Coordinates of C-alpha atoms in Angstrom, one line a residue:
M1 CA 58.0 75.0 -62.5
S2 CA 61.7 76.0 -62.4
Q3 CA 63.9 74.7 -59.6
Q4 CA 65.5 77.2 -57.2
S5 CA 69.3 77.5 -57.6
P6 CA 71.6 76.5 -54.8
T7 CA 72.8 80.1 -54.8
S8 CA 69.4 81.5 -53.7
E9 CA 69.1 78.9 -51.0
N10 CA 72.5 79.9 -49.7
R11 CA 71.5 83.5 -49.6
R12 CA 68.5 82.7 -47.4
S13 CA 70.6 80.8 -44.9
H14 CA 73.6 83.0 -44.9
W15 CA 72.4 85.2 -42.0
W16 CA 72.1 82.1 -39.8
R17 CA 75.6 80.9 -40.6
V18 CA 77.3 84.1 -39.7
L19 CA 75.8 84.1 -36.2
L20 CA 78.0 82.9 -33.4
P21 CA 76.8 79.7 -31.5
G22 CA 75.9 81.7 -28.4
Q23 CA 73.8 84.1 -30.6
K24 CA 72.0 81.1 -32.1
K25 CA 71.1 79.8 -28.7
I26 CA 69.7 83.2 -27.7
L27 CA 67.6 83.5 -30.8
F28 CA 66.3 79.9 -30.4
L29 CA 65.4 80.5 -26.7
A30 CA 63.8 83.9 -27.7
G31 CA 61.7 82.1 -30.2
V32 CA 60.6 79.4 -27.7
V33 CA 59.7 82.1 -25.2
L34 CA 57.8 84.0 -27.8
V35 CA 55.8 81.0 -28.8
F36 CA 55.2 80.2 -25.1
L37 CA 54.0 83.7 -24.5
V38 CA 51.7 83.6 -27.5
L39 CA 50.2 80.3 -26.2
V40 CA 49.8 81.7 -22.7
L41 CA 48.2 84.8 -24.1
G42 CA 45.8 82.7 -26.1
V43 CA 44.9 80.6 -23.1
L44 CA 44.4 83.7 -20.9
I45 CA 42.1 85.2 -23.6
S46 CA 40.1 82.0 -23.7
Y47 CA 39.6 82.0 -19.9
D48 CA 38.6 85.7 -20.1
V49 CA 36.0 84.9 -22.7
R50 CA 34.7 82.0 -20.6
A51 CA 34.5 84.2 -17.5
E52 CA 32.5 86.8 -19.5
G53 CA 29.8 84.2 -19.9
Y54 CA 28.9 84.1 -16.2
D55 CA 26.1 86.4 -14.9
L56 CA 27.5 88.4 -12.0
D57 CA 24.0 89.4 -10.9
K58 CA 23.8 85.9 -9.3
V59 CA 26.4 87.0 -6.7
V60 CA 23.8 89.2 -5.0
S61 CA 20.5 87.7 -6.2
S62 CA 21.1 84.0 -5.6
E63 CA 20.5 82.7 -2.1
P64 CA 21.8 79.4 -0.7
L65 CA 18.3 77.9 -0.4
T66 CA 16.7 74.9 -2.0
A67 CA 13.7 76.1 -3.9
V68 CA 10.6 74.1 -4.7
Y69 CA 8.7 74.6 -7.9
G70 CA 5.3 73.4 -9.2
Y71 CA 4.5 71.4 -12.3
E72 CA 4.4 74.7 -14.4
D73 CA 7.8 75.7 -13.0
E74 CA 6.2 78.3 -10.7
Y75 CA 8.0 79.0 -7.5
L76 CA 6.3 77.5 -4.5
S77 CA 8.6 77.8 -1.4
T78 CA 11.9 77.0 0.1
L79 CA 12.7 73.6 1.6
V80 CA 11.9 73.4 5.3
N81 CA 15.0 71.6 6.5
V82 CA 17.4 74.4 5.4
R83 CA 18.4 76.9 8.2
Y84 CA 19.0 80.3 6.7
E85 CA 18.9 83.8 8.3
P86 CA 20.3 86.5 6.0
V87 CA 22.4 89.2 7.6
E88 CA 23.4 92.7 6.4
W89 CA 26.8 94.3 6.6
Q90 CA 25.9 96.7 9.4
H91 CA 25.0 93.7 11.7
L92 CA 28.4 92.0 11.3
P93 CA 30.6 92.5 14.4
Q94 CA 34.1 93.7 13.6
N95 CA 35.6 90.7 15.5
L96 CA 33.7 88.4 13.2
I97 CA 35.0 90.2 10.1
N98 CA 38.5 90.0 11.4
A99 CA 38.2 86.4 12.4
F100 CA 37.2 85.3 8.9
V101 CA 39.8 87.5 7.2
A102 CA 42.5 86.1 9.5
R103 CA 41.6 82.5 8.7
E104 CA 40.6 82.7 5.1
D105 CA 42.2 85.7 3.4
E106 CA 44.4 88.1 5.3
D107 CA 44.9 90.4 2.3
F108 CA 41.2 90.5 1.5
F109 CA 40.9 94.3 1.8
K110 CA 44.0 94.8 -0.3
H111 CA 43.9 92.5 -3.3
R112 CA 41.6 92.6 -6.3
G113 CA 40.2 89.0 -6.0
I114 CA 43.5 87.2 -6.6
V115 CA 46.8 86.8 -4.8
Y116 CA 49.2 86.1 -7.6
S117 CA 52.0 84.9 -5.3
A118 CA 49.7 82.3 -3.8
I119 CA 48.4 81.3 -7.3
L120 CA 52.0 80.7 -8.5
R121 CA 52.9 78.8 -5.3
S122 CA 49.9 76.6 -5.8
V123 CA 50.6 76.0 -9.5
L124 CA 54.2 75.0 -8.8
R125 CA 53.2 72.7 -6.0
N126 CA 50.5 71.0 -8.0
L127 CA 52.8 70.6 -11.1
S128 CA 55.6 69.1 -9.0
T129 CA 53.2 66.4 -7.7
M130 CA 51.2 66.2 -10.9
R131 CA 48.0 66.3 -8.8
Y132 CA 45.7 68.9 -7.2
Q133 CA 47.0 69.3 -3.7
Q134 CA 47.0 73.0 -2.8
G135 CA 44.6 75.8 -3.6
A136 CA 45.1 79.5 -3.3
S137 CA 41.5 80.7 -2.8
T138 CA 40.7 84.2 -1.7
I139 CA 37.4 84.9 -0.1
T140 CA 36.3 86.3 -3.5
M141 CA 37.3 83.1 -5.2
Q142 CA 35.4 81.0 -2.6
L143 CA 32.3 83.1 -3.2
T144 CA 32.7 82.7 -6.9
R145 CA 33.1 78.9 -6.6
N146 CA 29.9 78.8 -4.4
V147 CA 27.7 80.9 -6.6
F148 CA 28.7 79.4 -9.9
E149 CA 29.1 75.8 -8.8
L150 CA 32.8 75.5 -9.7
Q151 CA 33.3 72.4 -7.6
N152 CA 35.8 70.2 -9.5
K153 CA 39.3 70.4 -8.1
T154 CA 41.3 70.9 -11.3
M155 CA 43.7 73.6 -12.5
D156 CA 41.2 74.5 -15.2
R157 CA 38.6 75.2 -12.6
K158 CA 41.0 77.2 -10.4
I159 CA 42.1 79.5 -13.3
L160 CA 38.5 80.1 -14.4
E161 CA 37.6 80.8 -10.8
A162 CA 40.3 83.4 -10.7
F163 CA 39.2 85.2 -13.8
I164 CA 35.6 85.3 -12.6
A165 CA 36.8 86.5 -9.2
R166 CA 38.5 89.5 -10.9
R167 CA 35.2 90.4 -12.6
V168 CA 33.4 90.1 -9.3
E169 CA 35.9 92.5 -7.7
D170 CA 35.4 95.0 -10.5
R171 CA 31.7 94.9 -10.1
Y172 CA 31.2 94.8 -6.3
D173 CA 32.8 96.5 -3.3
K174 CA 34.5 94.6 -0.5
K175 CA 31.6 94.9 1.9
T176 CA 29.2 93.4 -0.5
I177 CA 31.5 90.5 -1.4
L178 CA 32.2 89.6 2.3
T179 CA 28.6 89.9 3.2
R180 CA 27.5 87.6 0.4
Y181 CA 30.2 85.2 1.3
L182 CA 29.2 85.0 5.0
N183 CA 25.5 84.6 4.0
R184 CA 26.3 81.6 1.8
I185 CA 28.9 79.4 3.4
F186 CA 28.0 76.1 5.0
F187 CA 28.3 75.7 8.8
G188 CA 27.0 72.1 9.3
H189 CA 23.7 70.9 10.6
S190 CA 21.8 72.4 7.6
C191 CA 23.0 75.9 8.5
Y192 CA 23.8 78.1 5.5
G193 CA 25.1 81.5 6.3
I194 CA 26.5 83.2 9.4
G195 CA 23.0 84.3 10.6
A196 CA 21.7 80.7 10.8
A197 CA 24.9 79.5 12.4
A198 CA 24.9 82.1 15.2
R199 CA 21.3 81.3 15.9
Y200 CA 21.7 77.5 15.8
Y201 CA 25.0 77.1 17.8
F202 CA 24.7 80.1 20.2
G203 CA 21.0 81.0 20.2
K204 CA 21.6 84.6 19.4
H205 CA 21.6 87.1 16.6
V206 CA 24.9 87.5 14.8
S207 CA 25.4 91.0 16.1
R208 CA 25.6 89.7 19.7
L209 CA 28.4 87.2 19.1
N210 CA 31.4 87.6 21.4
L211 CA 35.1 87.2 20.3
S212 CA 35.2 83.6 21.4
E213 CA 32.1 82.7 19.4
C214 CA 33.4 84.6 16.3
A215 CA 36.6 82.5 16.4
V216 CA 34.7 79.2 16.7
L217 CA 32.5 80.0 13.7
A218 CA 35.5 81.3 11.6
G219 CA 37.3 78.0 12.2
L220 CA 34.2 75.8 11.8
V221 CA 33.9 76.5 8.0
R222 CA 37.3 74.8 7.5
G223 CA 35.6 71.5 8.3
P224 CA 31.9 71.6 9.5
S225 CA 31.9 67.9 10.4
I226 CA 35.4 68.0 12.1
F227 CA 35.4 71.2 14.1
N228 CA 31.7 71.2 15.0
P229 CA 31.2 72.1 18.7
R230 CA 28.0 70.0 18.9
T231 CA 29.9 66.8 18.0
S232 CA 33.4 67.6 19.2
M233 CA 34.0 70.3 21.7
A234 CA 37.7 69.5 21.9
S235 CA 38.1 70.1 18.1
A236 CA 36.1 73.3 18.4
E237 CA 38.4 74.5 21.2
T238 CA 41.4 73.8 19.0
V239 CA 40.2 75.7 16.0
K240 CA 39.1 78.5 18.3
R241 CA 42.6 78.8 19.6
E242 CA 44.2 78.7 16.2
T243 CA 41.9 81.5 14.9
L244 CA 42.6 83.7 17.9
E245 CA 46.4 83.1 17.5
R246 CA 46.1 84.2 13.9
M247 CA 44.1 87.3 14.8
L248 CA 46.7 88.2 17.4
S249 CA 49.6 87.8 15.0
L250 CA 47.9 90.1 12.5
Q251 CA 47.2 92.6 15.3
F252 CA 43.5 92.3 14.9
I253 CA 43.2 91.8 18.7
T254 CA 45.4 92.6 21.7
Q255 CA 47.0 90.2 24.1
D256 CA 44.4 91.0 26.7
E257 CA 41.6 90.3 24.3
Y258 CA 43.2 87.0 23.3
D259 CA 43.6 86.0 26.9
A260 CA 40.0 86.9 27.7
A261 CA 38.6 85.0 24.7
M262 CA 40.6 81.9 25.5
A263 CA 39.2 82.0 29.0
T264 CA 35.7 82.3 27.7
P265 CA 34.0 78.8 27.5
I266 CA 32.1 77.8 24.4
E267 CA 28.5 77.7 25.6
L268 CA 26.1 76.2 23.1
A269 CA 22.4 77.0 22.9
E270 CA 20.4 74.2 24.5
H271 CA 17.3 74.7 22.4
V272 CA 17.1 76.6 19.1
D273 CA 13.8 77.8 17.7
M274 CA 14.3 78.0 13.9
E275 CA 10.6 77.7 13.1
N276 CA 10.3 81.3 11.8
R277 CA 11.7 80.3 8.4
V278 CA 9.4 80.0 5.4
Q279 CA 7.4 76.8 5.4
T280 CA 4.5 75.4 3.4
Y281 CA 2.7 72.1 3.3
M282 CA 4.3 71.5 -0.1
S283 CA 7.8 72.0 1.2
Q284 CA 7.0 69.8 4.2
W285 CA 5.9 67.0 1.9
V286 CA 8.9 67.4 -0.5
S287 CA 11.4 67.6 2.4
R288 CA 10.2 64.2 3.7
E289 CA 10.2 62.7 0.2
M290 CA 13.6 64.0 -0.7
T291 CA 15.3 62.4 2.3
D292 CA 14.9 59.1 0.4
V293 CA 16.7 60.3 -2.8
A294 CA 19.3 62.9 -1.8
D295 CA 21.4 64.1 1.1
L296 CA 20.1 67.6 1.6
S297 CA 22.7 68.4 4.3
D298 CA 25.5 68.2 1.7
E299 CA 27.1 71.6 0.9
K300 CA 27.2 70.8 -2.8
N301 CA 23.4 70.5 -2.8
V302 CA 22.8 74.1 -1.5
G303 CA 20.5 76.0 -3.8
M304 CA 18.9 73.0 -5.5
A305 CA 15.8 73.5 -7.6
I306 CA 13.2 70.8 -7.0
V307 CA 10.5 70.4 -9.7
T308 CA 7.3 68.9 -8.3
T309 CA 3.8 67.8 -9.3
F310 CA 2.1 70.3 -7.0
D311 CA -0.6 72.5 -8.6
L312 CA -0.3 75.8 -6.8
P313 CA -3.9 77.1 -7.5
L314 CA -5.3 73.8 -6.4
Q315 CA -3.1 73.8 -3.3
Q316 CA -4.3 77.2 -2.3
Y317 CA -7.9 76.2 -2.8
V318 CA -7.5 73.1 -0.7
E319 CA -6.0 75.0 2.2
E320 CA -8.8 77.6 2.1
A321 CA -11.6 75.0 1.7
A322 CA -10.4 72.9 4.6
E323 CA -10.4 75.9 6.9
R324 CA -13.9 76.8 5.8
A325 CA -15.0 73.2 6.5
L326 CA -13.5 73.3 10.0
M327 CA -15.0 76.7 10.8
A328 CA -18.4 75.3 9.7
V329 CA -18.0 72.6 12.3
E330 CA -16.8 75.0 15.0
H331 CA -19.4 77.7 14.7
R332 CA -23.2 77.5 15.0
S333 CA -23.8 80.2 12.4
A334 CA -25.2 80.0 8.8
H335 CA -22.5 82.5 7.9
Y336 CA -19.9 79.8 8.2
Y337 CA -21.8 77.3 6.0
P338 CA -19.6 77.2 2.8
T339 CA -21.2 78.3 -0.4
A340 CA -19.6 75.4 -2.3
W341 CA -21.7 73.0 -0.3
H342 CA -25.0 74.4 -1.5
E343 CA -25.0 72.1 -4.5
E344 CA -25.0 69.1 -2.2
S345 CA -28.7 70.0 -1.6
E346 CA -31.0 69.5 -4.6
T347 CA -33.8 71.7 -3.3
P348 CA -34.1 74.9 -1.3
E349 CA -35.7 73.0 1.4
A350 CA -32.9 70.5 1.5
L351 CA -30.4 73.3 1.7
A352 CA -32.2 75.0 4.5
S353 CA -32.3 71.6 6.4
A354 CA -28.5 71.2 5.9
I355 CA -27.7 74.6 7.2
K356 CA -30.1 74.1 10.1
F357 CA -28.2 70.9 11.0
F358 CA -24.9 72.8 11.3
T359 CA -26.4 75.8 13.2
D360 CA -28.6 73.8 15.6
T361 CA -26.4 70.9 16.5
K362 CA -24.9 71.4 20.0
R363 CA -21.2 71.4 20.4
P364 CA -19.5 69.8 23.5
A365 CA -18.6 72.2 26.3
D366 CA -14.9 71.5 26.0
F367 CA -14.8 72.0 22.2
K368 CA -12.1 74.6 21.5
T369 CA -12.5 76.8 18.4
R370 CA -10.0 78.7 16.5
G371 CA -9.4 82.2 17.8
D372 CA -7.3 85.2 16.7
S373 CA -4.0 83.5 17.4
N374 CA -2.2 80.8 15.5
D375 CA -2.2 78.5 18.5
F376 CA -3.6 75.3 17.0
K377 CA -3.1 73.0 20.1
D378 CA -6.2 70.9 20.9
L379 CA -8.0 72.3 17.8
L380 CA -10.0 70.1 15.4
Q381 CA -7.6 69.1 12.6
C382 CA -8.0 68.2 9.0
C383 CA -5.7 66.5 6.5
V384 CA -6.4 66.5 2.8
L385 CA -4.5 64.6 0.0
V386 CA -5.3 65.0 -3.7
V387 CA -3.8 62.4 -6.0
D388 CA -3.8 62.2 -9.8
G389 CA -5.0 58.9 -11.1
R390 CA -4.8 59.5 -14.9
K391 CA -2.8 57.3 -17.2
N392 CA 0.9 58.3 -17.1
H393 CA 0.2 60.4 -14.0
A394 CA -1.0 57.9 -11.4
G395 CA 0.3 58.6 -8.0
E396 CA 1.3 62.2 -8.6
V397 CA 0.4 64.4 -5.6
L398 CA -1.5 67.5 -6.7
A399 CA -2.1 69.1 -3.3
A400 CA -1.7 68.1 0.3
I401 CA -2.2 69.6 3.8
S402 CA -1.5 67.9 7.1
G403 CA -3.3 69.9 9.7
R404 CA -4.6 73.3 10.7
G405 CA -1.4 75.1 10.2
V406 CA 2.1 74.1 9.0
S407 CA 3.8 76.0 11.8
D408 CA 3.2 73.2 14.3
G409 CA 5.6 71.1 12.2
I410 CA 3.4 68.0 12.4
D411 CA 2.9 65.8 9.4
R412 CA -0.3 64.0 10.3
W413 CA -0.2 61.9 7.2
Q414 CA 2.6 60.0 8.9
G415 CA 0.4 59.5 11.9
T416 CA -1.6 56.3 12.5
M417 CA -5.3 55.6 12.8
Q418 CA -7.6 52.6 13.1
P419 CA -9.4 52.4 9.8
G420 CA -12.5 50.6 11.1
R421 CA -15.2 49.9 8.6
N422 CA -13.2 51.9 6.0
A423 CA -11.1 48.7 5.8
A424 CA -14.0 46.4 4.9
P425 CA -13.3 46.5 1.1
F426 CA -10.0 44.8 1.7
L427 CA -11.7 42.0 3.7
F428 CA -14.1 41.6 0.8
C429 CA -11.2 41.4 -1.7
A430 CA -9.7 38.6 0.3
T431 CA -13.2 36.9 0.4
C432 CA -13.3 37.2 -3.4
S433 CA -10.3 34.9 -3.7
R434 CA -12.2 32.1 -2.1
K435 CA -14.5 29.7 -3.9
S436 CA -18.1 30.8 -3.9
A437 CA -16.9 34.1 -2.7
P438 CA -19.9 36.3 -3.6
S439 CA -22.1 34.3 -1.2
Y440 CA -19.5 34.9 1.6
I441 CA -19.7 38.7 1.5
Q442 CA -22.1 40.2 3.9
T443 CA -21.5 43.9 3.7
Q444 CA -23.1 44.7 7.0
D445 CA -21.5 41.8 8.9
V446 CA -17.7 41.8 8.6
I447 CA -17.3 39.3 11.5
T448 CA -19.3 36.6 9.7
T449 CA -17.6 37.4 6.4
G450 CA -14.2 37.3 8.0
D451 CA -14.8 34.0 9.7
K452 CA -15.8 32.4 6.4
T453 CA -12.9 33.9 4.6
G454 CA -10.3 33.0 7.2
Y455 CA -7.6 35.0 9.0
E456 CA -4.7 33.8 6.8
A457 CA -6.3 35.0 3.6
V458 CA -7.1 38.5 5.0
A459 CA -3.7 38.9 6.6
E460 CA -1.9 37.7 3.4
L461 CA -3.7 40.4 1.3
Y462 CA -2.6 43.2 3.7
H463 CA 1.0 42.0 3.9
S464 CA 1.1 41.7 0.1
M465 CA 0.4 45.4 -0.1
L466 CA 2.2 46.6 3.1
P467 CA 4.8 44.0 4.2
E468 CA 5.8 45.9 7.4
L469 CA 2.2 46.4 8.6
E470 CA 1.6 45.0 12.1
L471 CA -1.7 43.1 12.2
P472 CA -3.6 41.6 15.2
E473 CA -2.6 38.0 16.0
P474 CA -4.9 35.1 14.8
E475 CA -6.6 35.0 18.3
Q476 CA -7.7 38.6 17.7
A477 CA -8.9 37.9 14.2
H478 CA -12.1 39.9 14.7
D479 CA -10.1 43.0 15.3
L480 CA -8.5 42.5 11.9
Y481 CA -11.9 42.1 10.2
E482 CA -13.3 45.2 12.0
G483 CA -10.3 47.3 11.1
K484 CA -9.2 47.7 14.7
F485 CA -5.4 47.9 14.0
S486 CA -3.0 50.8 13.5
I487 CA -2.0 51.9 10.0
R488 CA -0.4 55.1 8.7
R489 CA -3.0 57.4 7.2
L490 CA -0.7 57.8 4.1
D491 CA -0.5 54.0 3.7
F492 CA -4.2 53.6 4.0
A493 CA -4.8 56.2 1.3
R494 CA -2.3 54.5 -0.9
I495 CA -4.0 51.0 -0.8
L496 CA -7.4 52.6 -1.3
F497 CA -5.9 54.3 -4.4
A498 CA -4.8 50.9 -5.6
L499 CA -8.3 49.5 -5.1
Q500 CA -9.8 52.4 -7.2
N501 CA -7.2 51.8 -9.9
S502 CA -8.2 48.2 -10.7
G503 CA -5.9 46.8 -8.0
R504 CA -2.7 48.3 -9.4
G505 CA -0.3 49.7 -6.7
Y506 CA 1.4 53.0 -7.0
D507 CA 3.7 55.1 -4.8
F508 CA 2.5 58.6 -4.1
Y509 CA 5.2 61.1 -5.1
S510 CA 5.6 64.8 -5.8
V511 CA 9.2 65.2 -6.8
L512 CA 9.8 64.9 -10.5
S513 CA 13.4 66.1 -10.6
A514 CA 16.1 68.0 -8.7
W515 CA 18.6 70.3 -10.3
S516 CA 21.8 72.0 -9.1
R517 CA 22.3 75.8 -9.4
G518 CA 24.3 75.1 -12.6
R519 CA 21.3 73.3 -14.1
Q520 CA 22.9 69.9 -13.6
Q521 CA 20.3 67.2 -13.0
L522 CA 20.9 65.6 -9.6
Y523 CA 17.8 63.4 -9.6
S524 CA 15.0 62.3 -11.9
N525 CA 11.9 60.3 -10.8
V526 CA 11.5 57.0 -12.5
R527 CA 7.7 56.3 -12.6
N528 CA 7.5 52.6 -11.9
R529 CA 4.1 50.9 -11.4
Q530 CA 4.2 48.5 -8.5
E531 CA 3.0 44.9 -8.6
D532 CA -0.7 44.3 -8.9
Y533 CA -2.0 44.3 -5.3
I534 CA -5.4 42.9 -6.0
K535 CA -6.9 41.1 -9.0
R536 CA -8.8 43.4 -11.2
E537 CA -12.1 41.5 -11.0
Y538 CA -12.0 41.5 -7.2
A539 CA -11.3 45.3 -7.1
D540 CA -14.1 46.0 -9.6
T541 CA -16.5 43.9 -7.6
V542 CA -15.8 45.4 -4.2
C543 CA -15.9 49.0 -5.5
E544 CA -19.5 48.6 -6.3
I545 CA -20.7 47.5 -2.8
S546 CA -21.0 49.1 0.7
P547 CA -19.3 50.8 2.4
F548 CA -18.5 52.4 -1.0
V549 CA -21.3 54.6 -2.4
V550 CA -21.3 55.2 -6.2
K551 CA -23.1 58.3 -7.6
N552 CA -22.8 59.3 -11.2
K553 CA -19.5 57.4 -11.5
L554 CA -18.2 59.2 -8.3
V555 CA -17.0 56.7 -5.7
L556 CA -17.5 57.8 -2.1
L557 CA -16.4 56.5 1.2
S558 CA -17.0 58.1 4.6
E559 CA -16.9 56.2 7.9
K560 CA -16.3 57.1 11.5
L561 CA -13.0 55.7 12.9
P562 CA -12.8 53.5 16.0
G563 CA -11.5 54.8 19.3
N564 CA -12.8 58.3 18.7
G565 CA -10.2 58.6 16.0
G566 CA -12.2 61.0 13.9
V567 CA -13.7 60.6 10.4
W568 CA -12.2 59.3 7.2
S569 CA -13.7 60.3 3.8
M570 CA -12.8 59.7 0.2
A571 CA -14.1 60.9 -3.2
C572 CA -12.7 59.7 -6.5
N573 CA -13.6 58.7 -10.0
R574 CA -12.1 55.5 -11.3
L575 CA -8.7 56.1 -12.9
G576 CA -9.1 59.8 -12.2
V577 CA -8.6 62.2 -9.3
A578 CA -8.7 60.8 -5.8
V579 CA -9.3 63.0 -2.7
Y580 CA -8.7 61.7 0.9
V581 CA -9.8 63.6 4.0
W582 CA -9.1 62.8 7.7
M583 CA -10.8 65.0 10.3
G584 CA -10.3 64.6 14.0
F585 CA -8.2 65.4 17.1
D586 CA -4.6 64.7 17.8
D587 CA -5.6 63.5 21.2
P588 CA -8.6 61.1 20.9
T589 CA -9.0 60.8 24.7
R590 CA -10.3 64.3 24.9
P591 CA -14.0 64.3 26.1
C592 CA -15.2 66.2 23.0
A593 CA -13.7 63.6 20.7
S594 CA -16.3 61.1 21.9
S595 CA -19.3 63.5 21.3
S596 CA -21.8 61.9 19.0
S597 CA -23.1 65.2 17.8
L598 CA -19.6 66.5 17.0
N599 CA -18.8 63.3 15.1
A600 CA -22.0 63.7 13.1
L601 CA -20.9 67.2 12.1
M602 CA -17.4 66.0 11.2
S603 CA -18.9 63.2 9.1
R604 CA -21.0 65.6 7.1
A605 CA -18.3 68.2 6.8
S606 CA -15.6 65.8 5.7
I607 CA -17.5 64.1 2.9
Y608 CA -18.8 67.5 1.6
L609 CA -15.2 68.8 1.7
A610 CA -14.0 65.7 -0.2
K611 CA -16.6 66.2 -2.9
E612 CA -16.0 69.9 -3.2
I613 CA -12.2 69.5 -3.6
H614 CA -12.8 66.6 -6.1
R615 CA -14.9 68.8 -8.3
T616 CA -12.4 71.6 -8.2
A617 CA -9.4 69.3 -8.9
R618 CA -11.2 67.7 -11.9
Q619 CA -12.0 71.1 -13.3
R620 CA -8.4 72.2 -12.7
L621 CA -7.0 69.3 -14.7
K622 CA -9.4 70.0 -17.5
D623 CA -8.3 73.6 -17.6
R624 CA -4.7 72.5 -17.7
S625 CA -5.4 70.1 -20.6
V626 CA -7.0 73.0 -22.6
K627 CA -4.1 75.2 -21.8
K628 CA -1.6 72.7 -23.3

C-alpha cells in the first residue's frame, strides 16, 4: 500500500493552522460542549427508558398494607398490626391540603412533578461535598419513591425518581397524586396514611381535623419518631408552630387564624378503637410470629408480602367446623348435631344414641349461648391448631383459630392451662429412662409411677424441652406428676408434636418468606430441626399406652383439664397431620365451668371435632399432592 505524501497531510491540516489562537480555543470548547451534551442526552435517554419500565397503575392500585398469602400464593388477609384507613379527596380539609403543600412542596399545584431549580441546587450541593446531603423531592417524587421502593440515597435514584415522577404527572391529576400520597405516608405507631393518623392521634375522622391538628400531622411526617405528640409534646408544638408560620407566609391562612391555631392545645385521643380493620386468625398468627423476625413498624417494610404455610380451604373448614361443634354443645337440638360426626357411630342405633346424648343432656342455668350479636364475652371458646408432620414439612401450621371470633383480639394459644392427665405421657417418658422402667409405669396411677421415677428425672425432661417452664417445687412433686402446673397451650401442643414424631422437637411456624414491594426478599425461613427431646424408643413405647388411644394408626388423646380448665383433645397419625383442640371458658371460676354434664358434652364434642378436622386435613394434603 502506497504511503501518503507530506503534501496531502499538509492540505488536511491547513485549515487548522490558518485559525487564530482564540478561534482554536472556541472550536475546542465547542467540541467539548458538544461531546458533553451528547453524553448528557444519552444519559437522559437511558433514564427515560428505565422510567418507562415502571407500571404506573401501582400508583393507584397499591396500598401501604402488609399482605399475607397462603402456600399457593393466594391472598389471605392484611396484617393486623398495621393501622390504615383510606380517605378520598372530598374528605380532605383544605387546611390539611395547605399544611402539607406548605411543608413539603409549595409549588405542587404549579409544577409537573419536578422543580428544576431545586434539582440543580441539590446536584451542585451534593457534588461540592461529594456525598448525598440534600434532596429536592416534590410530593410527586415522594409518592414515586414510596410506591416503587426507590429508597437508596444516591444521585442515580434521585434522577430516576424525577423521570418517573414526570410520567406520574402526565398520567394522573393533582388531586389523585396528593390523595394517594396522603394515604401512603408513615405517621409513626404503625399508622399508614392520614386517615389512620387522624384516628389514632386525635380520635376523629380526617374531615373533622382542625387547623392546629392539620399542622401537627403535616409536621409529623418530617420525623415520626422525633415530632410525635405521644412521645414528645414539646417537639410536636415546635413543628406545629413551624408549619403554621409557613402557611402564614404563603398566605394560606390569615393572622387571626394563625393566632387561634397557636392558642389551640394539642389534645390527643385517650383511647383509640382501631379494631374495625380487617383481621383474620391467620394474620393474627403471622403478626405474632413476624415480631421475632422483622420490625413491622419500619416505614421501609410498608407493603410487604408475607408467604405462609396456611391452607385457605382448610382454614375456612376449621373455622366453620369449630363453630358447628360449639353450637352442638350449646343447643339441645338434633338440628345442631354435625353431619360430619355421623361416621363416629358404626350403627344407626349408635348414631341415635349419640344424638340423644347431645339433645337430652341438661345445660347449666348460667350457660350463655351465642346469639345474634358478635359479643363473645363469657361464651364457650374453642381453639384449633392443625400442624403438618410430613417429612420436610414438620412444624408447618396449616390452619389455626384461637377462639370464637378474632374480633376480641385474644390469642388463646398464648394462654396457659394445667395439662392434667394429658401430661402423663411425659412422666412415662421420664420413667422409661430408669432401669427396669416398664415395671415402673402404672398408667392409671401417676403418683406411684412418679414416686418411683423421681422428681429430678421428670423435671429434667420438661426443662430439656421447655427451659423457661416453671414447675412445682420438689415438695409439691405430686402436682408435677398429676400435671397440675401452668403451661402455654401452644407449648404443650409443641411437645406433644415431638412425642408423636419419635421424640424430635420442631418449632411451629407459618411464615416461609417476606418480600418487599419491589420483590426483594426480606426474610426466608430456615427450617431447622431442634435437638431430640426424647429418645425414640421411649416415645414409641409411650405412644402405645394410656392415656393415648390408638385406632387404625390414628393416635387420640382427650382428657379433662384440672381446675375446670376445659377439655384438651388431640388426633394425629405418626409423622403425619396433627390436630390439637382446646375447648373451655376464659374464666374457669364461672359456675357453669364446673358442670359435669357440660364437661361431658365438651369432651365428646372436642374429640369428634379433632377427628373430623384430621380427616379433612389428610384429604386436603392428598389432593394437594395429586394437584402437583
